[in-house]
Short mmCIF file of C-alpha atoms in Angstrom, two decimals:
data_model
loop_
_atom_site.label_atom_id
_atom_site.label_comp_id
_atom_site.label_asym_id
_atom_site.label_seq_id
_atom_site.Cartn_x
_atom_site.Cartn_y
_atom_site.Cartn_z
CA MET A 1 -34.24 1.39 -9.46
CA ASP A 2 -34.53 0.23 -5.80
CA LYS A 3 -32.59 2.24 -3.27
CA PRO A 4 -29.31 0.78 -2.01
CA VAL A 5 -29.49 -0.50 1.54
CA ILE A 6 -27.80 0.42 4.80
CA VAL A 7 -27.98 -2.47 7.29
CA THR A 8 -27.70 -1.95 11.05
CA VAL A 9 -27.54 -4.78 13.60
CA ASP A 10 -27.58 -4.27 17.37
CA ASP A 11 -29.04 -6.54 20.06
CA ASP A 12 -29.87 -3.57 22.32
CA PRO A 13 -33.35 -2.47 21.12
CA GLY A 14 -32.83 1.12 22.29
CA VAL A 15 -29.52 1.49 20.51
CA SER A 16 -30.87 -0.31 17.44
CA ARG A 17 -33.77 2.13 17.14
CA ALA A 18 -31.47 5.11 17.73
CA VAL A 19 -29.08 4.03 14.96
CA ALA A 20 -31.94 3.46 12.51
CA ARG A 21 -33.53 6.79 13.48
CA ASP A 22 -30.34 8.76 12.86
CA LEU A 23 -29.71 6.95 9.58
CA ARG A 24 -33.24 7.58 8.27
CA LYS A 25 -33.08 11.23 9.28
CA LYS A 26 -30.01 11.92 7.13
CA TYR A 27 -30.04 9.20 4.46
CA GLY A 28 -33.64 8.00 4.21
CA GLN A 29 -34.30 9.66 0.84
CA GLN A 30 -31.36 8.03 -0.91
CA TYR A 31 -31.03 4.72 0.99
CA ARG A 32 -33.30 2.08 2.48
CA ILE A 33 -32.51 1.45 6.14
CA VAL A 34 -32.83 -2.17 7.34
CA ARG A 35 -32.67 -2.78 11.10
CA ALA A 36 -32.12 -6.08 12.91
CA GLU A 37 -31.98 -6.73 16.66
CA THR A 38 -30.12 -10.06 16.52
CA ALA A 39 -27.23 -11.34 14.48
CA GLU A 40 -29.40 -14.19 13.14
CA GLN A 41 -32.03 -11.73 11.91
CA GLY A 42 -29.31 -9.63 10.34
CA ILE A 43 -27.74 -12.55 8.46
CA GLU A 44 -31.13 -13.73 7.24
CA ALA A 45 -31.96 -10.21 6.03
CA VAL A 46 -28.65 -9.96 4.19
CA ARG A 47 -29.24 -13.36 2.55
CA GLU A 48 -32.68 -12.31 1.34
CA MET A 49 -31.33 -9.07 -0.07
CA ARG A 50 -28.57 -10.96 -1.86
CA LEU A 51 -31.10 -13.32 -3.44
CA ARG A 52 -33.28 -10.39 -4.54
CA GLY A 53 -30.28 -8.64 -6.06
CA ASP A 54 -30.41 -5.61 -3.74
CA GLU A 55 -27.31 -3.45 -3.35
CA VAL A 56 -25.95 -3.05 0.18
CA ALA A 57 -23.88 0.09 0.63
CA ALA A 58 -22.90 -0.22 4.30
CA ILE A 59 -23.27 -2.60 7.23
CA LEU A 60 -23.12 -1.34 10.82
CA ALA A 61 -22.78 -4.10 13.43
CA ASP A 62 -22.51 -3.91 17.21
CA TYR A 63 -19.43 -5.62 18.61
CA ARG A 64 -21.14 -7.28 21.60
CA MET A 65 -23.94 -9.60 20.45
CA PRO A 66 -24.79 -12.97 22.06
CA GLN A 67 -25.06 -15.29 19.03
CA MET A 68 -22.03 -13.92 17.21
CA ASN A 69 -20.05 -10.77 17.82
CA GLY A 70 -19.92 -7.93 15.34
CA VAL A 71 -16.64 -9.05 13.81
CA GLN A 72 -18.04 -12.52 13.10
CA PHE A 73 -21.21 -10.96 11.68
CA LEU A 74 -19.28 -8.69 9.32
CA GLU A 75 -17.08 -11.62 8.26
CA ALA A 76 -20.18 -13.62 7.29
CA ALA A 77 -21.85 -10.67 5.57
CA MET A 78 -18.82 -9.73 3.51
CA ASP A 79 -18.98 -13.11 1.74
CA MET A 80 -22.32 -12.00 0.29
CA TYR A 81 -21.52 -8.29 -0.11
CA PRO A 82 -17.74 -7.88 -0.46
CA PHE A 83 -18.04 -4.24 -1.57
CA ALA A 84 -20.24 -3.05 1.32
CA ARG A 85 -18.52 -0.69 3.73
CA ARG A 86 -18.02 -2.30 7.15
CA VAL A 87 -18.45 -0.28 10.36
CA LEU A 88 -18.19 -1.74 13.87
CA LEU A 89 -20.16 -0.14 16.73
CA THR A 90 -18.25 -0.49 19.97
CA ALA A 91 -17.99 0.81 23.50
CA TYR A 92 -14.78 2.43 24.68
CA ALA A 93 -13.86 -0.72 26.63
CA ASP A 94 -13.86 -2.74 23.41
CA THR A 95 -11.61 -0.42 21.41
CA ASP A 96 -8.69 -2.86 21.43
CA ALA A 97 -10.91 -5.63 20.05
CA ALA A 98 -12.09 -3.28 17.32
CA ILE A 99 -8.53 -2.42 16.34
CA GLN A 100 -7.58 -6.11 16.21
CA ALA A 101 -10.62 -6.72 13.99
CA ILE A 102 -9.28 -4.40 11.33
CA ASN A 103 -7.09 -7.13 9.83
CA VAL A 104 -9.74 -9.85 10.25
CA VAL A 105 -12.52 -8.26 8.19
CA ASP A 106 -10.67 -5.33 6.61
CA LEU A 107 -12.79 -3.06 8.79
CA ASP A 108 -13.43 0.36 7.24
CA HIS A 109 -14.20 2.17 10.50
CA TYR A 110 -15.26 1.69 14.09
CA LEU A 111 -17.63 4.02 15.92
CA LEU A 112 -17.62 4.59 19.66
CA LYS A 113 -20.99 4.64 21.42
CA PRO A 114 -22.64 7.01 22.18
CA TRP A 115 -22.12 9.27 19.17
CA ASP A 116 -24.12 12.33 20.19
CA PRO A 117 -24.33 14.72 18.54
CA PRO A 118 -24.62 12.72 15.28
CA GLU A 119 -23.86 15.82 13.20
CA GLU A 120 -20.32 15.76 14.62
CA LYS A 121 -19.58 12.14 15.48
CA PHE A 122 -21.84 9.99 13.31
CA TYR A 123 -22.76 11.57 9.99
CA PRO A 124 -19.23 12.58 8.90
CA VAL A 125 -18.13 8.94 9.28
CA ILE A 126 -21.12 7.54 7.38
CA ASP A 127 -20.77 10.25 4.70
CA GLY A 128 -17.20 9.14 4.09
CA GLN A 129 -18.12 5.46 3.90
CA LEU A 130 -21.04 6.02 1.51
CA ASP A 131 -18.93 8.29 -0.67
CA ALA A 132 -16.24 5.59 -0.86
CA TRP A 133 -18.90 2.99 -1.75
CA GLN A 134 -20.35 5.20 -4.50
CA ARG A 135 -16.91 5.70 -6.05
CA SER A 136 -15.86 2.06 -5.86
CA ASP A 137 -15.88 -0.18 -8.90
CA ARG A 138 -18.39 -2.84 -7.80
CA GLN A 139 -18.43 -4.80 -11.04
CA VAL A 140 -17.24 -8.34 -10.43
CA ARG A 141 -14.92 -9.33 -13.23
CA PRO A 142 -13.46 -12.74 -13.98
CA GLU A 143 -10.10 -12.99 -12.28
CA LEU A 144 -6.81 -13.47 -14.03
CA GLN A 145 -5.33 -16.90 -13.61
CA VAL A 146 -1.65 -17.22 -12.78
CA VAL A 147 0.09 -20.58 -12.98
CA GLY A 148 3.63 -20.96 -11.72
CA ASP A 149 6.07 -22.71 -9.44
CA ARG A 150 6.04 -22.22 -5.70
CA TRP A 151 9.66 -21.14 -5.49
CA SER A 152 9.92 -19.27 -8.79
CA ALA A 153 11.24 -15.72 -8.44
CA GLN A 154 9.42 -14.60 -11.59
CA SER A 155 6.15 -16.13 -10.36
CA TYR A 156 6.52 -14.15 -7.15
CA GLU A 157 7.28 -10.94 -9.06
CA ILE A 158 4.12 -11.31 -11.15
CA ARG A 159 1.94 -12.01 -8.11
CA ASP A 160 3.48 -9.10 -6.22
CA PHE A 161 2.96 -6.74 -9.18
CA LEU A 162 -0.71 -7.72 -9.53
CA ALA A 163 -1.40 -7.52 -5.80
CA ARG A 164 0.22 -4.12 -5.34
CA ASN A 165 -1.66 -2.74 -8.34
CA HIS A 166 -4.97 -4.09 -6.92
CA VAL A 167 -5.58 -6.50 -9.79
CA PRO A 168 -7.48 -9.59 -8.56
CA TYR A 169 -6.05 -12.91 -9.66
CA GLN A 170 -6.25 -16.63 -8.95
CA TRP A 171 -2.92 -18.28 -8.13
CA MET A 172 -2.33 -21.96 -8.72
CA LEU A 173 0.71 -24.20 -8.77
CA SER A 174 1.72 -25.90 -11.98
CA GLU A 175 1.44 -29.29 -10.28
CA ASP A 176 -2.14 -28.66 -9.10
CA PRO A 177 -4.82 -30.43 -11.20
CA GLU A 178 -6.26 -27.17 -12.58
CA GLY A 179 -2.79 -25.76 -13.14
CA LYS A 180 -1.75 -28.87 -15.06
CA GLN A 181 -4.83 -28.58 -17.27
CA LEU A 182 -4.10 -24.97 -18.16
CA VAL A 183 -0.44 -25.70 -18.94
CA ALA A 184 -1.48 -28.68 -21.08
CA ALA A 185 -3.97 -26.52 -22.96
CA VAL A 186 -1.21 -24.08 -23.90
CA GLY A 187 1.07 -26.88 -25.11
CA SER A 188 4.34 -28.60 -24.34
CA GLU A 189 6.35 -25.44 -25.06
CA CYS A 190 4.58 -23.47 -22.34
CA HIS A 191 6.93 -21.20 -20.38
CA LEU A 192 6.01 -20.49 -16.78
CA PRO A 193 4.74 -18.40 -15.17
CA LEU A 194 1.60 -18.47 -17.28
CA VAL A 195 -0.96 -15.66 -17.08
CA ILE A 196 -4.41 -16.10 -18.60
CA THR A 197 -6.52 -12.94 -18.75
CA SER A 198 -10.29 -12.81 -18.31
CA GLU A 199 -10.56 -12.54 -22.12
CA GLY A 200 -8.57 -15.75 -22.55
CA GLU A 201 -5.30 -14.13 -23.70
CA GLN A 202 -2.29 -16.26 -22.79
CA LEU A 203 0.89 -14.57 -21.56
CA GLN A 204 3.93 -16.77 -21.02
CA ALA A 205 6.56 -15.40 -18.62
CA PRO A 206 5.48 -11.80 -19.39
CA ASP A 207 7.53 -8.78 -18.45
CA GLN A 208 5.93 -6.07 -16.31
CA SER A 209 5.15 -3.75 -19.20
CA THR A 210 3.34 -6.48 -21.15
CA LEU A 211 1.46 -7.58 -18.05
CA ALA A 212 0.48 -4.01 -17.16
CA SER A 213 -0.99 -3.40 -20.61
CA ALA A 214 -2.86 -6.71 -20.53
CA VAL A 215 -4.61 -5.90 -17.23
CA GLY A 216 -5.61 -2.40 -18.29
CA LEU A 217 -2.99 -0.26 -16.55
CA SER A 218 -1.94 2.85 -18.44
CA THR A 219 1.60 2.62 -19.81
CA THR A 220 1.59 5.17 -22.67
CA PRO A 221 1.55 8.96 -22.14
CA SER A 222 -1.31 10.82 -23.80
CA THR A 223 0.93 13.68 -24.92
CA ASP A 224 4.60 14.58 -25.11
CA PHE A 225 4.47 17.76 -22.99
CA TYR A 226 3.03 18.41 -19.52
CA ASP A 227 3.13 21.13 -16.91
CA LEU A 228 4.51 18.70 -14.33
CA ILE A 229 6.15 15.28 -14.40
CA VAL A 230 6.30 13.38 -11.12
CA VAL A 231 8.81 10.52 -11.09
CA GLY A 232 7.89 7.90 -8.48
CA GLY A 233 4.54 6.80 -7.07
CA GLY A 234 5.24 6.60 -3.33
CA PRO A 235 3.57 8.89 -0.76
CA ALA A 236 5.55 11.95 -1.92
CA GLY A 237 4.82 11.29 -5.59
CA LEU A 238 1.14 10.60 -5.00
CA GLY A 239 0.88 13.71 -2.85
CA ALA A 240 2.47 15.78 -5.61
CA ALA A 241 0.15 14.27 -8.24
CA VAL A 242 -2.97 14.99 -6.17
CA TYR A 243 -2.01 18.59 -5.43
CA GLY A 244 -0.61 19.27 -8.89
CA ALA A 245 -3.70 18.03 -10.72
CA SER A 246 -6.14 19.58 -8.24
CA GLU A 247 -4.50 22.98 -8.76
CA GLY A 248 -4.84 22.88 -12.53
CA LEU A 249 -1.42 21.61 -13.61
CA ARG A 250 -1.43 19.03 -16.38
CA THR A 251 0.27 16.32 -14.36
CA VAL A 252 1.68 12.89 -15.17
CA LEU A 253 3.06 10.47 -12.60
CA VAL A 254 5.49 7.80 -13.77
CA GLU A 255 5.91 4.67 -11.62
CA ALA A 256 8.20 1.73 -12.41
CA HIS A 257 6.37 -0.88 -10.35
CA ALA A 258 3.30 -0.04 -8.26
CA SER A 259 1.87 3.01 -6.52
CA GLY A 260 2.59 3.31 -2.83
CA GLY A 261 6.33 2.69 -2.84
CA GLN A 262 7.69 1.10 0.33
CA ALA A 263 4.75 2.49 2.30
CA GLY A 264 2.39 0.62 -0.03
CA GLN A 265 3.84 -2.65 1.24
CA SER A 266 3.07 -1.86 4.87
CA SER A 267 0.45 -4.13 6.43
CA ARG A 268 -0.77 -1.47 8.84
CA ILE A 269 0.12 2.21 9.36
CA GLU A 270 -1.32 3.35 12.68
CA ASN A 271 0.30 6.76 13.19
CA TYR A 272 -0.91 8.48 10.01
CA LEU A 273 -3.02 11.56 10.72
CA GLY A 274 -6.75 11.04 10.27
CA PHE A 275 -6.78 7.23 10.54
CA PRO A 276 -7.20 6.44 14.26
CA ASP A 277 -8.02 2.80 13.50
CA GLY A 278 -5.05 2.42 11.17
CA VAL A 279 -4.82 1.91 7.44
CA SER A 280 -2.81 -0.51 5.35
CA GLY A 281 -0.24 0.91 2.99
CA ALA A 282 -2.09 -0.62 0.05
CA GLN A 283 -5.36 1.05 1.09
CA LEU A 284 -3.68 4.42 1.57
CA ALA A 285 -1.92 4.17 -1.80
CA ASP A 286 -5.10 3.08 -3.59
CA ARG A 287 -7.09 5.98 -2.14
CA ALA A 288 -4.38 8.45 -3.11
CA ARG A 289 -4.17 6.96 -6.61
CA ARG A 290 -7.93 7.26 -7.11
CA GLN A 291 -7.82 10.79 -5.73
CA ALA A 292 -5.14 11.78 -8.25
CA LEU A 293 -7.15 10.27 -11.11
CA LYS A 294 -10.27 12.07 -9.89
CA PHE A 295 -8.50 15.43 -10.31
CA GLY A 296 -7.27 14.50 -13.80
CA ALA A 297 -3.70 13.36 -13.19
CA GLU A 298 -2.31 10.79 -15.59
CA LEU A 299 -0.67 7.71 -14.04
CA LEU A 300 1.78 5.60 -16.04
CA SER A 301 2.64 2.15 -14.68
CA ALA A 302 5.59 -0.15 -15.40
CA ARG A 303 7.61 2.63 -17.06
CA LYS A 304 11.13 3.12 -15.77
CA VAL A 305 12.75 6.54 -16.09
CA MET A 306 16.42 6.45 -17.06
CA SER A 307 17.39 10.03 -17.89
CA LEU A 308 16.67 13.64 -17.00
CA GLU A 309 18.02 16.70 -18.74
CA ALA A 310 17.27 20.38 -19.18
CA LYS A 311 16.64 21.58 -22.75
CA GLY A 312 16.02 25.30 -22.66
CA GLN A 313 12.89 25.89 -20.56
CA ALA A 314 11.83 22.24 -20.86
CA ARG A 315 12.78 19.41 -18.51
CA VAL A 316 12.96 16.14 -20.45
CA VAL A 317 12.52 12.66 -18.97
CA GLY A 318 13.60 9.58 -20.96
CA PHE A 319 12.30 6.02 -20.53
CA ARG A 320 14.41 2.87 -20.38
CA ASP A 321 12.33 1.20 -23.11
CA GLY A 322 12.56 4.24 -25.40
CA GLY A 323 10.66 7.48 -25.81
CA GLU A 324 10.58 10.62 -23.72
CA ILE A 325 8.22 13.25 -22.31
CA ALA A 326 8.87 16.86 -21.32
CA ALA A 327 7.40 19.39 -18.91
CA HIS A 328 7.90 22.82 -17.41
CA ALA A 329 8.92 21.18 -14.11
CA VAL A 330 9.82 17.79 -12.65
CA ILE A 331 9.42 16.44 -9.10
CA LEU A 332 11.72 13.57 -8.18
CA ALA A 333 10.00 11.25 -5.70
CA THR A 334 11.74 7.97 -6.44
CA GLY A 335 12.11 7.07 -2.78
CA VAL A 336 14.54 4.47 -1.50
CA THR A 337 15.08 0.74 -1.73
CA TYR A 338 16.02 -1.70 1.01
CA ARG A 339 19.72 -2.48 1.17
CA ARG A 340 20.75 -6.00 0.24
CA LEU A 341 22.11 -8.35 2.88
CA GLU A 342 25.70 -9.21 2.06
CA ALA A 343 25.54 -12.68 3.65
CA PRO A 344 26.78 -15.50 1.37
CA GLY A 345 24.10 -17.45 -0.46
CA LEU A 346 21.17 -15.08 0.04
CA ASP A 347 21.30 -13.50 -3.43
CA ASP A 348 20.57 -16.94 -4.90
CA PHE A 349 17.20 -17.04 -3.15
CA VAL A 350 15.73 -13.58 -3.81
CA GLY A 351 12.07 -14.21 -4.63
CA ARG A 352 12.52 -17.84 -3.54
CA GLY A 353 12.41 -17.44 0.21
CA VAL A 354 14.29 -14.14 0.58
CA TYR A 355 12.14 -11.03 0.17
CA TYR A 356 13.07 -7.37 0.42
CA GLY A 357 10.03 -5.66 1.86
CA ALA A 358 6.81 -6.96 3.31
CA ALA A 359 5.91 -9.35 0.46
CA LEU A 360 2.31 -9.58 1.69
CA THR A 361 1.49 -12.07 -1.07
CA GLU A 362 3.59 -14.59 0.86
CA ALA A 363 1.73 -14.24 4.14
CA SER A 364 -0.81 -17.03 3.55
CA SER A 365 2.00 -19.41 2.55
CA CYS A 366 3.60 -18.84 5.96
CA GLN A 367 0.63 -20.35 7.77
CA ASP A 368 1.81 -22.30 10.83
CA ARG A 369 5.46 -21.93 9.81
CA GLU A 370 8.33 -19.97 11.33
CA VAL A 371 9.48 -16.81 9.59
CA PHE A 372 12.48 -14.52 10.07
CA ILE A 373 12.52 -10.73 9.73
CA VAL A 374 15.64 -8.56 9.63
CA GLY A 375 15.29 -4.93 10.69
CA ALA A 376 14.57 -2.60 13.58
CA ALA A 377 12.52 0.24 12.05
CA ASN A 378 8.74 0.65 11.73
CA SER A 379 8.50 -1.32 8.47
CA ALA A 380 10.04 -4.38 10.14
CA GLY A 381 7.82 -4.00 13.19
CA GLN A 382 4.66 -3.68 11.11
CA ALA A 383 5.61 -6.79 9.15
CA ALA A 384 6.28 -8.73 12.35
CA VAL A 385 2.87 -7.87 13.79
CA TYR A 386 1.11 -8.73 10.53
CA LEU A 387 2.91 -12.02 9.88
CA ALA A 388 2.29 -13.10 13.47
CA GLY A 389 -1.32 -13.57 12.38
CA PHE A 390 -0.21 -16.36 10.06
CA ALA A 391 3.09 -17.83 11.22
CA SER A 392 3.53 -20.11 14.21
CA LYS A 393 6.50 -17.97 15.24
CA VAL A 394 8.11 -14.75 14.05
CA HIS A 395 11.82 -14.17 14.71
CA LEU A 396 12.74 -10.48 14.59
CA LEU A 397 16.50 -10.16 14.07
CA VAL A 398 17.89 -6.85 15.33
CA ARG A 399 21.52 -5.84 14.93
CA GLY A 400 21.46 -3.34 17.80
CA GLU A 401 20.80 -3.64 21.51
CA GLY A 402 17.22 -2.36 21.39
CA LEU A 403 14.36 -0.98 19.28
CA GLU A 404 13.77 2.37 20.97
CA LYS A 405 16.06 4.40 18.69
CA SER A 406 14.48 3.29 15.42
CA MET A 407 10.92 2.02 16.04
CA SER A 408 7.80 3.87 17.18
CA HIS A 409 6.72 3.22 20.76
CA TYR A 410 3.28 1.90 19.80
CA LEU A 411 4.87 -0.83 17.67
CA ILE A 412 7.31 -1.84 20.40
CA GLU A 413 4.36 -2.29 22.75
CA GLN A 414 2.44 -4.35 20.19
CA ILE A 415 5.40 -6.64 19.58
CA ALA A 416 5.91 -7.17 23.31
CA ALA A 417 2.25 -8.17 23.67
CA ILE A 418 2.37 -10.90 20.97
CA PRO A 419 3.80 -14.12 22.43
CA THR A 420 4.64 -15.63 19.04
CA ILE A 421 7.13 -12.84 18.23
CA GLU A 422 10.65 -13.36 19.56
CA VAL A 423 13.14 -10.51 19.25
CA HIS A 424 16.80 -11.49 18.89
CA TYR A 425 19.03 -8.53 19.74
CA GLU A 426 22.64 -8.13 18.53
CA THR A 427 21.95 -10.75 15.86
CA GLU A 428 23.03 -10.83 12.22
CA VAL A 429 22.40 -13.16 9.31
CA THR A 430 25.70 -14.62 8.15
CA GLY A 431 24.53 -16.98 5.40
CA GLY A 432 21.72 -18.87 3.68
CA ALA A 433 21.47 -22.25 1.99
CA GLY A 434 18.94 -24.51 0.33
CA ASP A 435 18.10 -26.64 -2.66
CA GLY A 436 16.15 -24.49 -5.13
CA HIS A 437 14.85 -22.20 -2.37
CA LEU A 438 15.86 -20.97 1.06
CA GLU A 439 15.89 -23.77 3.64
CA ARG A 440 18.47 -22.76 6.26
CA LEU A 441 19.93 -19.64 7.80
CA THR A 442 23.16 -19.23 9.67
CA LEU A 443 23.08 -16.48 12.26
CA ASN A 444 25.33 -14.91 14.85
CA THR A 445 24.14 -13.57 18.20
CA ARG A 446 26.74 -11.70 20.28
CA GLY A 447 29.52 -13.68 18.66
CA ALA A 448 27.83 -17.07 19.02
CA PRO A 449 26.92 -18.73 15.69
CA TRP A 450 23.74 -20.79 15.30
CA THR A 451 21.62 -22.24 12.51
CA ALA A 452 17.88 -22.35 11.93
CA ASP A 453 15.54 -24.05 9.48
CA ALA A 454 13.97 -21.20 7.54
CA SER A 455 12.02 -20.91 4.30
CA TRP A 456 11.03 -17.25 4.66
CA LEU A 457 13.31 -14.31 5.31
CA PHE A 458 11.97 -10.75 5.03
CA VAL A 459 14.58 -7.98 4.97
CA PHE A 460 14.04 -4.35 6.03
CA ILE A 461 17.49 -2.83 6.45
CA GLY A 462 18.79 0.60 5.58
CA ALA A 463 17.74 2.74 2.68
CA GLU A 464 19.46 3.38 -0.64
CA PRO A 465 18.09 6.18 -2.82
CA TYR A 466 17.19 5.31 -6.40
CA THR A 467 19.26 8.06 -8.01
CA SER A 468 22.01 6.30 -9.98
CA TRP A 469 20.14 7.01 -13.24
CA LEU A 470 20.37 10.79 -12.74
CA GLY A 471 23.93 11.18 -14.00
CA ASP A 472 26.47 13.76 -12.87
CA ASP A 473 24.52 16.97 -13.56
CA LEU A 474 22.28 16.70 -10.52
CA GLU A 475 23.93 17.28 -7.14
CA ARG A 476 23.73 14.49 -4.53
CA ASP A 477 25.40 13.83 -1.21
CA ALA A 478 27.93 11.08 -0.56
CA LYS A 479 25.16 8.50 -0.05
CA GLY A 480 23.35 9.41 -3.26
CA PHE A 481 20.48 11.42 -1.75
CA VAL A 482 19.41 14.47 -3.77
CA LEU A 483 20.53 17.85 -2.44
CA THR A 484 18.00 20.68 -2.44
CA GLY A 485 17.70 24.31 -1.33
CA PRO A 486 19.98 25.32 1.56
CA ASP A 487 21.78 21.96 1.47
CA LEU A 488 23.14 22.88 -1.95
CA VAL A 489 24.87 25.96 -0.54
CA ALA A 490 26.45 23.83 2.17
CA TYR A 491 28.15 21.76 -0.52
CA GLY A 492 29.44 24.74 -2.49
CA GLU A 493 29.27 28.48 -2.86
CA ARG A 494 26.63 28.29 -5.60
CA PRO A 495 24.92 25.33 -7.27
CA ARG A 496 26.20 24.46 -10.68
CA ASN A 497 24.11 25.71 -13.62
CA TRP A 498 22.19 28.00 -11.25
CA PRO A 499 20.99 31.38 -12.60
CA LEU A 500 22.41 34.35 -10.73
CA ARG A 501 19.02 36.06 -10.35
CA ARG A 502 17.74 33.97 -7.42
CA GLN A 503 18.50 31.32 -4.82
CA PRO A 504 17.02 27.81 -5.08
CA TYR A 505 13.69 27.11 -3.41
CA PHE A 506 13.65 24.82 -0.38
CA LEU A 507 12.93 21.60 -2.35
CA GLU A 508 14.58 22.66 -5.61
CA THR A 509 17.70 20.89 -6.90
CA ASN A 510 20.68 22.50 -8.58
CA ILE A 511 18.80 22.20 -11.88
CA PRO A 512 16.14 24.95 -11.93
CA GLY A 513 12.65 23.53 -12.28
CA VAL A 514 13.64 20.13 -10.92
CA PHE A 515 12.47 19.45 -7.36
CA ALA A 516 12.89 16.52 -4.95
CA ALA A 517 10.46 15.33 -2.29
CA GLY A 518 10.23 12.50 0.21
CA ASP A 519 12.79 9.87 1.09
CA VAL A 520 15.00 10.51 -1.96
CA ARG A 521 15.86 13.97 -0.66
CA ALA A 522 18.86 14.46 1.61
CA ASP A 523 17.98 15.08 5.25
CA SER A 524 14.28 14.36 4.76
CA ILE A 525 12.27 12.81 7.60
CA LYS A 526 11.61 9.21 6.63
CA ARG A 527 7.90 9.12 7.47
CA VAL A 528 4.81 8.74 5.29
CA ALA A 529 3.20 11.96 6.50
CA SER A 530 6.29 14.09 5.92
CA ALA A 531 6.71 12.62 2.42
CA VAL A 532 3.12 13.54 1.52
CA GLY A 533 3.69 17.02 2.92
CA GLU A 534 6.85 17.51 0.86
CA GLY A 535 5.01 16.37 -2.27
CA ALA A 536 2.35 19.02 -1.67
CA MET A 537 4.95 21.70 -0.84
CA ALA A 538 6.91 20.91 -3.99
CA VAL A 539 3.81 21.66 -6.07
CA ALA A 540 3.50 25.09 -4.45
CA LEU A 541 7.13 25.78 -5.33
CA VAL A 542 6.53 24.57 -8.90
CA HIS A 543 3.82 27.23 -9.21
CA ARG A 544 6.27 29.92 -8.06
CA TYR A 545 8.91 28.67 -10.45
CA MET A 546 6.54 28.67 -13.43
CA GLU A 547 5.28 32.17 -12.59
CA LYS A 548 8.85 33.52 -12.85
CA GLN A 549 9.61 31.93 -16.21
#
């Protein structure tokens, strides 16, 4: 078999030769190195390789080139090789342009020139990119087809579920010519939304569990007893699954919707350790999910947990749709949900113009339209920056007098630098109206009411823990967050049901062997990095607990 190719394009002959030299020195035995000194030569070389059926593993392009810059080059090349890893070579002065290019071409990395010594600054980056390419599933499969109505809440839920679980699909409206044909082929009794799988199976208005099974997501546990059950697939849950499985625990993670949690909906996380050029929440969640699977963790999708109880030394988790699994220990990582706006009329338009969370599937529909965002924390700021790339104007509605208390400084600076984002301080949404979908908002700024035409409202306010299913046996604070370790003692002399022989571990609940990590835990720091850290720490405490049983 021919070697896969690494392509490098730089209009500076000296730099071009240096890049190719360093690449051949380290990777020449496994990869073929193709060098071009102009963007035109590079595009022509990529076209020829595509026609020959060569595999391209990575493309390195210089940012400053006369015919087309590196971002434009990578954008053209990715049409022919969508799975190739994309690296931009840039000088320090062009760092801002490189960062802005991340969203344009889904840039995998940018490298500052010069990179001497390559053993420290060049090879580790390329190693990571080639490793990611080797592990990626590069088989192009026929996409699912989804037919629905533009303002259908269930159509949105299906699209959101597929997107967040990284299942490619083709979306079409029922009134489009192709959509009409598919609906007609099913028959007059067709119920929308309609999902047609690559094998031709027809699913009419499917629920999440049916859809998950149809697209190949695992929904059934392989056994009835594990070492560790992780409930929730956000950063804390994924962190626990990775560390639990990598340390030899038979681990299963149960997620009701999609891995990543709220963080998985973030368009760009720029303050996560190890990602200086930022990473989207979906990318971070997907990498963590694949990492957990690599170590042997089992991931169940579209299964909602509805009960937890201790039966002797076992901790038993029950599912809403029936059945149960048990384990030596359980880590609760169910995270939080955005609070609902209480304004009259808005509940009628959830999924039809009102969205709780980033709803990235709606971004392209907002092209050249005005959108409204409610919230003042990082999630709202990240959404504002991302949607500004599509919308003609983004209105950020903030209840307080400023952003400094709740939003990271880097995001405040980004928002201030984007002219199409307008921040409305001391502003609240007081109502919504429309015919079949959201069309108007009523707002109040410092006591002065006003109205605005609006078809998109994204809400990022507050945080409510998903703990109502836990019942009365597990201790929580007044807001519903799970109490652990020292916080338990603060609420009483000794946790209920606690054995006299020891005190609870830091992340352990009042039920021995049941731990909590991430946003669902009382007094946790609501950040992605801290949630991942708590997930890893909880696994260490699970080991201690199991050793003492």
